[in-house]
Short mmCIF file of C-alpha atoms in Angstrom, two decimals:
data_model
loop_
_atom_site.label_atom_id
_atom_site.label_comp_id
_atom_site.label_asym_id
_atom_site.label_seq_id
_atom_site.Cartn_x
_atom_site.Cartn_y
_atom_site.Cartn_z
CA UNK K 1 48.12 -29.58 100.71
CA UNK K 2 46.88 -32.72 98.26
CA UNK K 3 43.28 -30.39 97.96
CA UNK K 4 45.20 -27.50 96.94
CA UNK K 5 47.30 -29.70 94.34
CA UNK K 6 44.57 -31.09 93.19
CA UNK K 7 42.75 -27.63 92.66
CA UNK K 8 45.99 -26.34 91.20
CA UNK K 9 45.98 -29.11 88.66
CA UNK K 10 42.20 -28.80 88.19
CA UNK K 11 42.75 -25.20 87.20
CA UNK K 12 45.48 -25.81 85.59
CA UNK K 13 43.89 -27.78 83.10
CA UNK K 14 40.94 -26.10 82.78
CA UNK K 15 43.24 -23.30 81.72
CA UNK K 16 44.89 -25.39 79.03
CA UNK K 17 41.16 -26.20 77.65
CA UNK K 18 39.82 -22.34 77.86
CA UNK K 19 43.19 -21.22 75.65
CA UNK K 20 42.47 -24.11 73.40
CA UNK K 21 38.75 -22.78 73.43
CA UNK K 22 39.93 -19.55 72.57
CA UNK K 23 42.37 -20.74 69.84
CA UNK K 24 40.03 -22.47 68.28
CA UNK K 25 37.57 -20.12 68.43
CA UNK K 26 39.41 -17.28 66.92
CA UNK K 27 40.25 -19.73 64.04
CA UNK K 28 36.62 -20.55 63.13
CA UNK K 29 35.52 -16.98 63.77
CA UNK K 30 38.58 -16.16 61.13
CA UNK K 31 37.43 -18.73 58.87
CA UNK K 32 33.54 -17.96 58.47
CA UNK K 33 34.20 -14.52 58.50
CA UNK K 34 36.88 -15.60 55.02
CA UNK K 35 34.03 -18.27 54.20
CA UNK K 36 31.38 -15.18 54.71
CA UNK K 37 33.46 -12.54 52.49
CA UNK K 38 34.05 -15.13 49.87
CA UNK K 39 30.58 -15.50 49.67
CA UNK K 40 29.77 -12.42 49.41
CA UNK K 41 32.55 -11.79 47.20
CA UNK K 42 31.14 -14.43 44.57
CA UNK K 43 27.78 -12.73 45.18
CA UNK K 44 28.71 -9.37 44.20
CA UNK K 45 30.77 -10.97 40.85
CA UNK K 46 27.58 -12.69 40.12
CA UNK K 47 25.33 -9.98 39.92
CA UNK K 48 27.43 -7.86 38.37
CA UNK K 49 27.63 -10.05 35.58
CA UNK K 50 23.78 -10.52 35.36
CA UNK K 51 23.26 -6.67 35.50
CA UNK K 52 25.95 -6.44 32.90
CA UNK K 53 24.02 -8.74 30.59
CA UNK K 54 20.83 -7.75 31.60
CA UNK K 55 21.47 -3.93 30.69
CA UNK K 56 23.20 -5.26 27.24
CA UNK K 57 19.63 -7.01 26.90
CA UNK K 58 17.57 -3.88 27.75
CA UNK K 59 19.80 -1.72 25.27
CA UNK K 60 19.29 -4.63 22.74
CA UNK K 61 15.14 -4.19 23.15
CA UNK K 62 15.71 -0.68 23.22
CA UNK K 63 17.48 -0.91 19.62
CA UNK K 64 14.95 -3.25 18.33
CA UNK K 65 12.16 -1.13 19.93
CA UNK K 66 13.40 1.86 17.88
CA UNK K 67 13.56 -0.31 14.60
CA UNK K 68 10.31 -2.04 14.98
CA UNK K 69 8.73 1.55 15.35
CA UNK K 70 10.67 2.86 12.67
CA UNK K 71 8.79 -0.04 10.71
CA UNK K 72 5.60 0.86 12.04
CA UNK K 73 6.12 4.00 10.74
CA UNK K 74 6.83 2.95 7.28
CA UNK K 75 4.01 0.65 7.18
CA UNK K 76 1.27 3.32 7.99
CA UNK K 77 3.25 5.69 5.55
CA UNK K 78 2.99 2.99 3.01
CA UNK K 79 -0.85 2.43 3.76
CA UNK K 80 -1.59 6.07 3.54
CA UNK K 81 0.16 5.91 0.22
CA UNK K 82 -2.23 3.73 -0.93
CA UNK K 83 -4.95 5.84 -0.09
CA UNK K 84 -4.99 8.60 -3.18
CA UNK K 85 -3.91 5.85 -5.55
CA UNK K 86 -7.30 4.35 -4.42
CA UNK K 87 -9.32 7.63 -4.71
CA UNK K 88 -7.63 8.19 -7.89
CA UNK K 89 -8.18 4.74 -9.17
CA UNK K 90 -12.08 5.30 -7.66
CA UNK K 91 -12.09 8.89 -9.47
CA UNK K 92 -11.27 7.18 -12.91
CA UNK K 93 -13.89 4.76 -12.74
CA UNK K 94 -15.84 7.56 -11.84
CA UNK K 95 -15.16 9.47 -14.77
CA UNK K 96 -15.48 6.63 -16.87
CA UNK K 97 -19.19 6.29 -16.06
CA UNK K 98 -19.50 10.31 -17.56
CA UNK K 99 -18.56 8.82 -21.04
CA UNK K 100 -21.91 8.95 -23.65
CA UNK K 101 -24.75 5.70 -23.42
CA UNK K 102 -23.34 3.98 -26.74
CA UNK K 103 -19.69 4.29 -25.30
CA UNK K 104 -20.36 2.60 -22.04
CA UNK K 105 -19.29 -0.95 -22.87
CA UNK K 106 -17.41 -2.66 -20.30
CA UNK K 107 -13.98 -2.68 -21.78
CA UNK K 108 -10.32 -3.74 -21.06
CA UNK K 109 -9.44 -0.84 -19.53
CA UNK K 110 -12.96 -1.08 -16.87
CA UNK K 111 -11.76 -4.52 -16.38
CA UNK K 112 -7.91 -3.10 -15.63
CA UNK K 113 -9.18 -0.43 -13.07
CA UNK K 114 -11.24 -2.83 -11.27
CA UNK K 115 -8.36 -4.76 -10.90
CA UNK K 116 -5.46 -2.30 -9.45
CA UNK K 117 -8.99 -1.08 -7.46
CA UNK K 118 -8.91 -5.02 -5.91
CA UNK K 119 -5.31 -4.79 -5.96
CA UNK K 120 -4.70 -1.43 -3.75
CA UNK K 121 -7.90 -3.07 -1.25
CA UNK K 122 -5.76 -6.26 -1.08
CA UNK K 123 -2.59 -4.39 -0.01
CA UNK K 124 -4.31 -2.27 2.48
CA UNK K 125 -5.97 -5.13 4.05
CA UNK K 126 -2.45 -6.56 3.93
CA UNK K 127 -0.51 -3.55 5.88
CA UNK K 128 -3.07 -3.20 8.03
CA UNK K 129 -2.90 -7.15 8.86
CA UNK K 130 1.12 -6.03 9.66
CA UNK K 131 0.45 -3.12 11.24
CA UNK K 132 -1.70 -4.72 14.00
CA UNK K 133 1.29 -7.39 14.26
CA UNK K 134 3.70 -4.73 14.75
CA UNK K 135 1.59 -2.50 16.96
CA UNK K 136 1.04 -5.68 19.33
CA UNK K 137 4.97 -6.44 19.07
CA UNK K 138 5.86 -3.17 20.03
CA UNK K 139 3.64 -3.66 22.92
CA UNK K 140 5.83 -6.94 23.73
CA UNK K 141 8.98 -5.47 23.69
CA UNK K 142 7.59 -2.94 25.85
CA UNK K 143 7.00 -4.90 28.33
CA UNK K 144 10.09 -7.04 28.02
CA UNK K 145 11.65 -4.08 28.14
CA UNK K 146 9.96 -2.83 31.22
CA UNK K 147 10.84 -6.35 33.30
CA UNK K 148 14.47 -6.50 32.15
CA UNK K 149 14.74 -2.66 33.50
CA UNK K 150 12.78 -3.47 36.60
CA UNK K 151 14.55 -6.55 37.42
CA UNK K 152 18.29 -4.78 36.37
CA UNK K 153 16.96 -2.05 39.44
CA UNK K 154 16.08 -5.19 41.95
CA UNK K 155 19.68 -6.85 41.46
CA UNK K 156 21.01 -3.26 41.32
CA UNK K 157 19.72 -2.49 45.13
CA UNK K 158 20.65 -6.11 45.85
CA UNK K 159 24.02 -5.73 44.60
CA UNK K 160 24.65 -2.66 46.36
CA UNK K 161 23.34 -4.13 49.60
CA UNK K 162 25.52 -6.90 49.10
CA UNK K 163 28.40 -4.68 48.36
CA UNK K 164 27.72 -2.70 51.91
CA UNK K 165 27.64 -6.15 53.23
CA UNK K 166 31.08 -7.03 52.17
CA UNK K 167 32.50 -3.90 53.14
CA UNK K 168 31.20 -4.16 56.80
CA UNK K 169 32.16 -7.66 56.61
CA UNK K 170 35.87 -7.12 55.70
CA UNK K 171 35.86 -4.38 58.24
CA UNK K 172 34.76 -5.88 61.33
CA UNK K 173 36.95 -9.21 60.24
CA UNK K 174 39.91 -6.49 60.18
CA UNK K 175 38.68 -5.43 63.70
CA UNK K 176 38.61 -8.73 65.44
CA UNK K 177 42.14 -10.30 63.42
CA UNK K 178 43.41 -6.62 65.71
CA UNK K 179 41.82 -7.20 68.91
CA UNK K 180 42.06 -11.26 68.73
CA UNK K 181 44.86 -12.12 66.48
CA UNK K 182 45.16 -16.16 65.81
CA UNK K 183 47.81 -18.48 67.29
CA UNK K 184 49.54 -20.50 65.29
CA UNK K 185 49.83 -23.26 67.92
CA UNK K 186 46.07 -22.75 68.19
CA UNK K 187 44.06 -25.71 66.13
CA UNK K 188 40.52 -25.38 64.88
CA UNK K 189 37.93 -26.93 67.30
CA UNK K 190 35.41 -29.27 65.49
CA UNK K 191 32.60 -28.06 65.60
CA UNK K 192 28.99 -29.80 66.50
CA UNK K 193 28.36 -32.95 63.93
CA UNK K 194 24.62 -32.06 64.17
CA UNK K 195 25.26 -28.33 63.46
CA UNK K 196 27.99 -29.10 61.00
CA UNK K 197 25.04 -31.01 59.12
CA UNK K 198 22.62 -28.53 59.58
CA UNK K 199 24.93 -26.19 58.21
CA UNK K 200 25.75 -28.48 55.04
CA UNK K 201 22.41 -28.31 54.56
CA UNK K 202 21.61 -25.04 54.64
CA UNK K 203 24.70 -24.03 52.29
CA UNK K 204 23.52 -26.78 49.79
CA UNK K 205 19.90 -24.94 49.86
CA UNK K 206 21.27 -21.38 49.38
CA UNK K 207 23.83 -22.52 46.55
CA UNK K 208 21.16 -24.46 44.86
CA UNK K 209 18.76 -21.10 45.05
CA UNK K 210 21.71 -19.01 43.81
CA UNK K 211 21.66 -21.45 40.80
CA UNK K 212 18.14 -20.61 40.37
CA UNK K 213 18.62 -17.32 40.25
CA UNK K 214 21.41 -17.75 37.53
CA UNK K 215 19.16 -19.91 35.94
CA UNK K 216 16.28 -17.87 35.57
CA UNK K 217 18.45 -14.98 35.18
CA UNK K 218 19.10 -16.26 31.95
CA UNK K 219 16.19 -18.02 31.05
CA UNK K 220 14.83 -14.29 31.35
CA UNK K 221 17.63 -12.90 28.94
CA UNK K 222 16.80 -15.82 26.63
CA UNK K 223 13.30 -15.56 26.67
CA UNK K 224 14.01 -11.73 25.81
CA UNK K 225 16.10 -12.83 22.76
CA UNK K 226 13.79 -14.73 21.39
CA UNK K 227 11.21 -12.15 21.76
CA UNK K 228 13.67 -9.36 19.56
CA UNK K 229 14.01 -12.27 17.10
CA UNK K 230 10.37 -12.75 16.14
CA UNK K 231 10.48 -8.93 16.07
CA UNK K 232 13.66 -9.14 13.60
CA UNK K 233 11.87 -11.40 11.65
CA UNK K 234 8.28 -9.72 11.98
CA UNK K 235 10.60 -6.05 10.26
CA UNK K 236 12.09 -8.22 8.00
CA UNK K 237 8.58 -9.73 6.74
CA UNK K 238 6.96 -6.12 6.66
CA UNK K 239 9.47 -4.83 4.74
CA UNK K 240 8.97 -7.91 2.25
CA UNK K 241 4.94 -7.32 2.38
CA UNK K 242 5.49 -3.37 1.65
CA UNK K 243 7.97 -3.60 -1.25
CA UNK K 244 5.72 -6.38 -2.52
CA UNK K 245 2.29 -4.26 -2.32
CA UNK K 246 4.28 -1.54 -3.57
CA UNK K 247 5.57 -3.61 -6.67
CA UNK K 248 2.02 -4.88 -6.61
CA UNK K 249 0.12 -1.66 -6.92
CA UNK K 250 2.44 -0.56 -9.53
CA UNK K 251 2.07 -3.71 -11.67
CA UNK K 252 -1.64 -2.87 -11.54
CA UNK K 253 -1.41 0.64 -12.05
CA UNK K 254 0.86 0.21 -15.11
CA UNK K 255 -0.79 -2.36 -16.45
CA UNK K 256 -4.17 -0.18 -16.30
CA UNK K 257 -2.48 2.81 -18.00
CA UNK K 258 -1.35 0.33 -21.00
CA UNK K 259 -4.76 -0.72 -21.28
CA UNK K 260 -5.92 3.13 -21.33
CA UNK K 261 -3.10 4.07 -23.90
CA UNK K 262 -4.49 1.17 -26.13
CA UNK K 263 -7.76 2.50 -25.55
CA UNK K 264 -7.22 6.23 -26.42
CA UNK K 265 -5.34 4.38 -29.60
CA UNK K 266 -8.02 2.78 -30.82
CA UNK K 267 -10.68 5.41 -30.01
CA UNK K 268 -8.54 7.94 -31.76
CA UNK K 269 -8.48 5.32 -34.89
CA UNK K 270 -12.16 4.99 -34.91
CA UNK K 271 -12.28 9.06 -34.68
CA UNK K 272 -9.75 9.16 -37.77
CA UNK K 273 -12.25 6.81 -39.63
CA UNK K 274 -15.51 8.40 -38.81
CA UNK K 275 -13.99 11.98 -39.92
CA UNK K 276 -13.19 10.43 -43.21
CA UNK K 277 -16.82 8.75 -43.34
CA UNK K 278 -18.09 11.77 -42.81
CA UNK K 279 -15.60 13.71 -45.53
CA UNK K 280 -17.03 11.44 -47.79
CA UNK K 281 -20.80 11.33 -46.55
CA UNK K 282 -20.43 15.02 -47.07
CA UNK K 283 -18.67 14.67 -50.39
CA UNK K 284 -21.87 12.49 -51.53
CA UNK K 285 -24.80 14.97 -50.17
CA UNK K 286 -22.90 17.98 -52.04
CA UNK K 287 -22.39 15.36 -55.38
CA UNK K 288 -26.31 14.67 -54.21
CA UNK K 289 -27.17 17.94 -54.13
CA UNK K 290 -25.43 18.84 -57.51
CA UNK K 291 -27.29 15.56 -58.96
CA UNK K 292 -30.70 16.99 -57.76
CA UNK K 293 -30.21 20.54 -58.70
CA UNK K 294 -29.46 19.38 -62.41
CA UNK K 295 -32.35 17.14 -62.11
CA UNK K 296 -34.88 19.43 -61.35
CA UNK K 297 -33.39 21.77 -63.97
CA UNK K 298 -33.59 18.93 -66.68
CA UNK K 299 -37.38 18.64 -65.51
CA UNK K 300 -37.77 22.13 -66.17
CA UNK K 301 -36.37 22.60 -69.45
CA UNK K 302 -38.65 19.63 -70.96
CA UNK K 303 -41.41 22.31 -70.24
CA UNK K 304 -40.40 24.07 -73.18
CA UNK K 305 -40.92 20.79 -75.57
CA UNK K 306 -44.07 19.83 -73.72
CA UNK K 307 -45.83 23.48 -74.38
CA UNK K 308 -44.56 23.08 -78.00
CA UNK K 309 -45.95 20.14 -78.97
CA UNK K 310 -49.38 21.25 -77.24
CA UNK K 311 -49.37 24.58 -79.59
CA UNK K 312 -48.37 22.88 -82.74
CA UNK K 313 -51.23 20.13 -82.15
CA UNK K 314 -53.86 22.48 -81.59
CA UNK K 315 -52.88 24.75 -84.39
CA UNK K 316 -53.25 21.61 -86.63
CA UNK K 317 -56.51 21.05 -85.43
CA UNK K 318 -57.29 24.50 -86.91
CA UNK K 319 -56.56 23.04 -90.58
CA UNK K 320 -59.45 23.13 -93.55
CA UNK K 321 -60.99 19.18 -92.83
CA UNK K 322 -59.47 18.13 -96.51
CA UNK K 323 -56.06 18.78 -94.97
CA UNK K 324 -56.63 17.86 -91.39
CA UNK K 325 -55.04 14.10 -92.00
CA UNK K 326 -52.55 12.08 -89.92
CA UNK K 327 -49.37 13.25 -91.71
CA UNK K 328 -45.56 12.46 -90.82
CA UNK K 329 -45.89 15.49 -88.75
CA UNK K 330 -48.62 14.35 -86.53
CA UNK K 331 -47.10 11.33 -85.83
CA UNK K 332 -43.49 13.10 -85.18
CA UNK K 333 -45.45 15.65 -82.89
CA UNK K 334 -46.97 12.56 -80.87
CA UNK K 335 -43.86 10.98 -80.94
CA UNK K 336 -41.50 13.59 -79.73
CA UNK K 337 -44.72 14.37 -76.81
CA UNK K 338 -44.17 10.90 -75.99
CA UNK K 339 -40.86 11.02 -75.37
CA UNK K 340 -40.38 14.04 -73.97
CA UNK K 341 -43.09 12.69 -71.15
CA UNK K 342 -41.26 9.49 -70.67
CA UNK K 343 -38.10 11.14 -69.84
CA UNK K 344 -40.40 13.56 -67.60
CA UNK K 345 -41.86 10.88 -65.89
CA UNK K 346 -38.20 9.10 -65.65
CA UNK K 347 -36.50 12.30 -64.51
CA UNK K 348 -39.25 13.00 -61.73
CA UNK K 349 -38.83 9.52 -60.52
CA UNK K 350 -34.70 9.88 -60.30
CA UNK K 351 -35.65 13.19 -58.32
CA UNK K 352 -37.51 11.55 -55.82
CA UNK K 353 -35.30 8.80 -55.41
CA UNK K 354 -32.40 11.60 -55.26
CA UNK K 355 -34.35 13.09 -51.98
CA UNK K 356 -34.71 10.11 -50.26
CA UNK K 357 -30.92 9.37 -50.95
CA UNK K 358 -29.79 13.09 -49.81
CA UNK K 359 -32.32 12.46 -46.71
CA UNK K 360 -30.98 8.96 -46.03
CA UNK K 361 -27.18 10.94 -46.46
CA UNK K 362 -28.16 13.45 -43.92
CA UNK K 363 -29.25 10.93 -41.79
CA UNK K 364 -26.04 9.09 -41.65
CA UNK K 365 -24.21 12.11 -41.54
CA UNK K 366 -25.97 13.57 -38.53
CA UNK K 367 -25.34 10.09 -36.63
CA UNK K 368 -21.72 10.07 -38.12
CA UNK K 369 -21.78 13.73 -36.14
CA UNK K 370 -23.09 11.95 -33.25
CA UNK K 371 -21.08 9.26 -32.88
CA UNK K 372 -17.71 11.22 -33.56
CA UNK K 373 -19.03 13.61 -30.61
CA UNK K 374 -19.40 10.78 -28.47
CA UNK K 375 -16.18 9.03 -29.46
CA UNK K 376 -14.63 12.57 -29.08
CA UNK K 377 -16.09 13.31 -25.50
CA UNK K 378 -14.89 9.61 -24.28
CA UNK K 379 -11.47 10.14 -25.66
CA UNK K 380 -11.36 13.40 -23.57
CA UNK K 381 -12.34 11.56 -20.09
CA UNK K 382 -9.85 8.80 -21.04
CA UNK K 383 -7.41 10.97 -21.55
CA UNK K 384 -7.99 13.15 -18.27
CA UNK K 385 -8.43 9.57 -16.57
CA UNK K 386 -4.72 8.99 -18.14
CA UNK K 387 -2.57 12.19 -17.28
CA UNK K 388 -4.11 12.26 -14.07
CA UNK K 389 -1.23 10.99 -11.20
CA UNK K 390 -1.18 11.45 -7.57
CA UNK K 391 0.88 14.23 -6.47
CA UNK K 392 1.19 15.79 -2.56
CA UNK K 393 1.70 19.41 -1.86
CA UNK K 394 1.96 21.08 1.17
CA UNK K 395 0.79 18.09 3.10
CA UNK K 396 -2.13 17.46 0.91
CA UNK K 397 -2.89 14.83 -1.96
CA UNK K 398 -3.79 15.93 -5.06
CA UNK K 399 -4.41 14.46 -8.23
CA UNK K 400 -2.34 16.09 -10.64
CA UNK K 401 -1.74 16.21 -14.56
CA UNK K 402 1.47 15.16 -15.25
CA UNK K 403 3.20 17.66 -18.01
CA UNK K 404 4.53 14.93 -19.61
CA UNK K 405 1.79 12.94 -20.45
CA UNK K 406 -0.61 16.11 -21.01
CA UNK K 407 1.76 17.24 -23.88
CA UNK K 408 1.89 13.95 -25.24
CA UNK K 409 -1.92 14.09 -25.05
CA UNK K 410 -2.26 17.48 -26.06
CA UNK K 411 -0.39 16.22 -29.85
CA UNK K 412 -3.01 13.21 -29.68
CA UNK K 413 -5.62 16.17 -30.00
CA UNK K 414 -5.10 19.49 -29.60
CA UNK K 415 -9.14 20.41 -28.64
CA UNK K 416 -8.41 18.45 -25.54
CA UNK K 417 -7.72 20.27 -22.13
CA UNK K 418 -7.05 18.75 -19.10
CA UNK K 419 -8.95 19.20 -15.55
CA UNK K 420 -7.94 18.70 -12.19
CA UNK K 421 -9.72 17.54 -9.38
CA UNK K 422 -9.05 17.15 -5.71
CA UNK K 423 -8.35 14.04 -3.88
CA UNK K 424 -9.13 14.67 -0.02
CA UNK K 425 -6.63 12.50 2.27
CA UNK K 426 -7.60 10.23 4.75
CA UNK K 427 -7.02 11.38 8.18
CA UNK K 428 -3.90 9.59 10.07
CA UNK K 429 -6.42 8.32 12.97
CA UNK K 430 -8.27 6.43 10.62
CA UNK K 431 -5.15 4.09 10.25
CA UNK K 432 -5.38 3.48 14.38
#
């Protein structure tokens, strides 16, 4: 009877321990399966914040992507700009060169076209100098682009793992608070201190690399920001450097078309001068001519008194010797010879020097011609060069006249007609 007492109490107690066992283990399975879903719960939140900001990041680079090819695109537009006013500037020079020998002096307006030339070289070395920058940029973003997207698709699997994870979670938890629900007499058992430790441990490891992940979450999305901010600032700076080579190129171009207008001015001065040179030069060989014609005629007419004076000496050799003295008339005859050929002798002299006037006339008339044709033809380039302008039509660059300028011309001198030539445009792959 004792033995069986003693077993009765044995079990007895042993069945006070198990339902404590079980108690207590239903309560911790409860409360790691809470811990678990919190977890998870905090988990999920997390990531769906990163992938929020991570996707407002990738439509950020996306936007700035656009814009920084949008400036890309105005760059190359604005360096194939530059390419006809180059040609045309080249062209002009070119033309230039066509003017006569004695009008080939290296003026202001040579100096001017060399300059916009250096000018439009500088600006294209410039733009291209951005263009790389923005090509390589646009390359960056890219690629930031490409990791923000790729890691937005990692945390999006591992968010929707998770997500399973907490919806299996909560369901079994559901199952076993139905099959096993708690007592409220029941008290936790404490667990292991070794295991509790080991557990510590191991949460303090997983929080700290679910910090990390924050953390380089959004060193990522920072590193990304600064990236679109150097590109902000790279568009910013092109669009500077293109209005500025624009403004550039035009200060250049401008100032070479004063120079030309001064030029045409002056040239069409010296033209107006060396026409009325020439009026007059002309004026003198016809007064020359006039001079010389009444000259020789002069000459001529002292013929007659020459022949007479010849006949009435002879004759007055033919007197009877008593009456063959040296009278008044004689000496009148000899006189009046005498004169007569001084003033030939006089008049034959102002004759000659009369030719070599008229020739020396003629000579400075035919270079007058001469350098009026010359002055002429370089007044016609310069004013080509001037009412020449770039102009595009149907996708190809020409150089134009510009109606304006060509009537304006055409008033400056109306023998002048313009020309056109062709410009031929550079081919888009030679800006690559």
């Amino acid at each position: 009877m004792a033995q069986a007492q003693n077993t009765q109490s044995q079990a007895h107690r042993q069945n006070v321990r198990s339902k404590s066992a079980h108690g207590g283990t239903v309560h911790n399975n409860l409360n790691m399966y809470q811990e678990l879903a919190q977890a998870m719960k905090q988990k999920v939140q997390n990531s769906y914040k990163l992938i929020e900001t991570l996707q407002r990041r990738a439509a950020s680079i996306e936007k700035s992507l656009d814009q920084t090819s949008s400036s890309l695109g105005s760059l190359e537009k604005a360096l194939m700009d530059k390419d006809p006013l180059l040609q045309l500037c080249q062209w002009r020079l070119e033309q230039r060169e066509k003017r006569p020998l004695r009008e080939q002096v290296r003026d202001l307006v040579e100096t001017a076209l060399e300059d916009e030339k250096a000018v439009l070289m500088d600006t294209q070395r410039k733009l291209k100098d951005a263009i790389r920058k923005t090509k390589a940029t646009i390359h960056d973003l890219r690629q930031s682009l490409h990791d923000c997207q790729q890691d937005i698709e990692h945390k999006m699997q591992a968010l929707s793992v998770d997500e399973q994870c907490l919806r299996s979670t909560e369901t079994s938890m559901h199952r076993v608070v139905e099959r096993t629900p708690p007592s409220r007499s029941s008290t936790p058992r404490s667990p292991n201190s070794m295991k509790q430790s080991r557990h510590q441990v191991a949460l303090h490891e997983s929080g700290r690399n679910e910090a990390d992940r924050l953390r380089d979450a959004e060193k990522m999305n920072r590193a990304f920001a600064s990236e679109e901010e150097l590109a902000r600032a790279l568009r910013e700076e092109s669009a500077r450097l293109e209005r500025q080579c624009g403004q550039m190129a035009a200060e250049a171009r401008s100032r070479m078309e004063r120079k030309l207008q001064e030029r045409i001015q002056e040239t069409q001065h010296m033209r107006r001068c060396l026409e009325s040179e020439l009026h007059e030069t002309q004026a003198k060989i016809n007064e020359t001519k006039n001079t010389m014609s009444e000259t020789k005629h002069q000459i001529q007419a002292l013929d007659e008194p020459i022949d007479m004076t010849a006949n009435c000496a002879s004759m007055r050799k033919m007197r009877a010797s008593k009456e063959g003295i040296t009278d008044p008339v004689s000496t009148t005859l000899q006189g009046h010879r005498m004169v007569i050929l001084k003033h030939q002798k006089e008049l034959t002299s102002h004759h000659q020097y009369e030719k070599t006037n008229l020739q020396d006339l003629q000579q400075r008339r035919t270079q007058l011609k001469d350098d009026l044709r010359d002055k002429t033809t370089s007044l016609h380039i310069d004013m080509n060069v001037l009412t020449h302008e770039v102009v595009r039509l149907n996708g190809q660059t020409w150089t134009g006249v510009s109606k304006s300028k060509a009537a304006y011309m055409g008033q400056v001198d109306r023998g002048w007609v313009p020309g056109a030539v062709a410009v031929r445009p550079r081919p888009r792959s030679a800006l690559r």
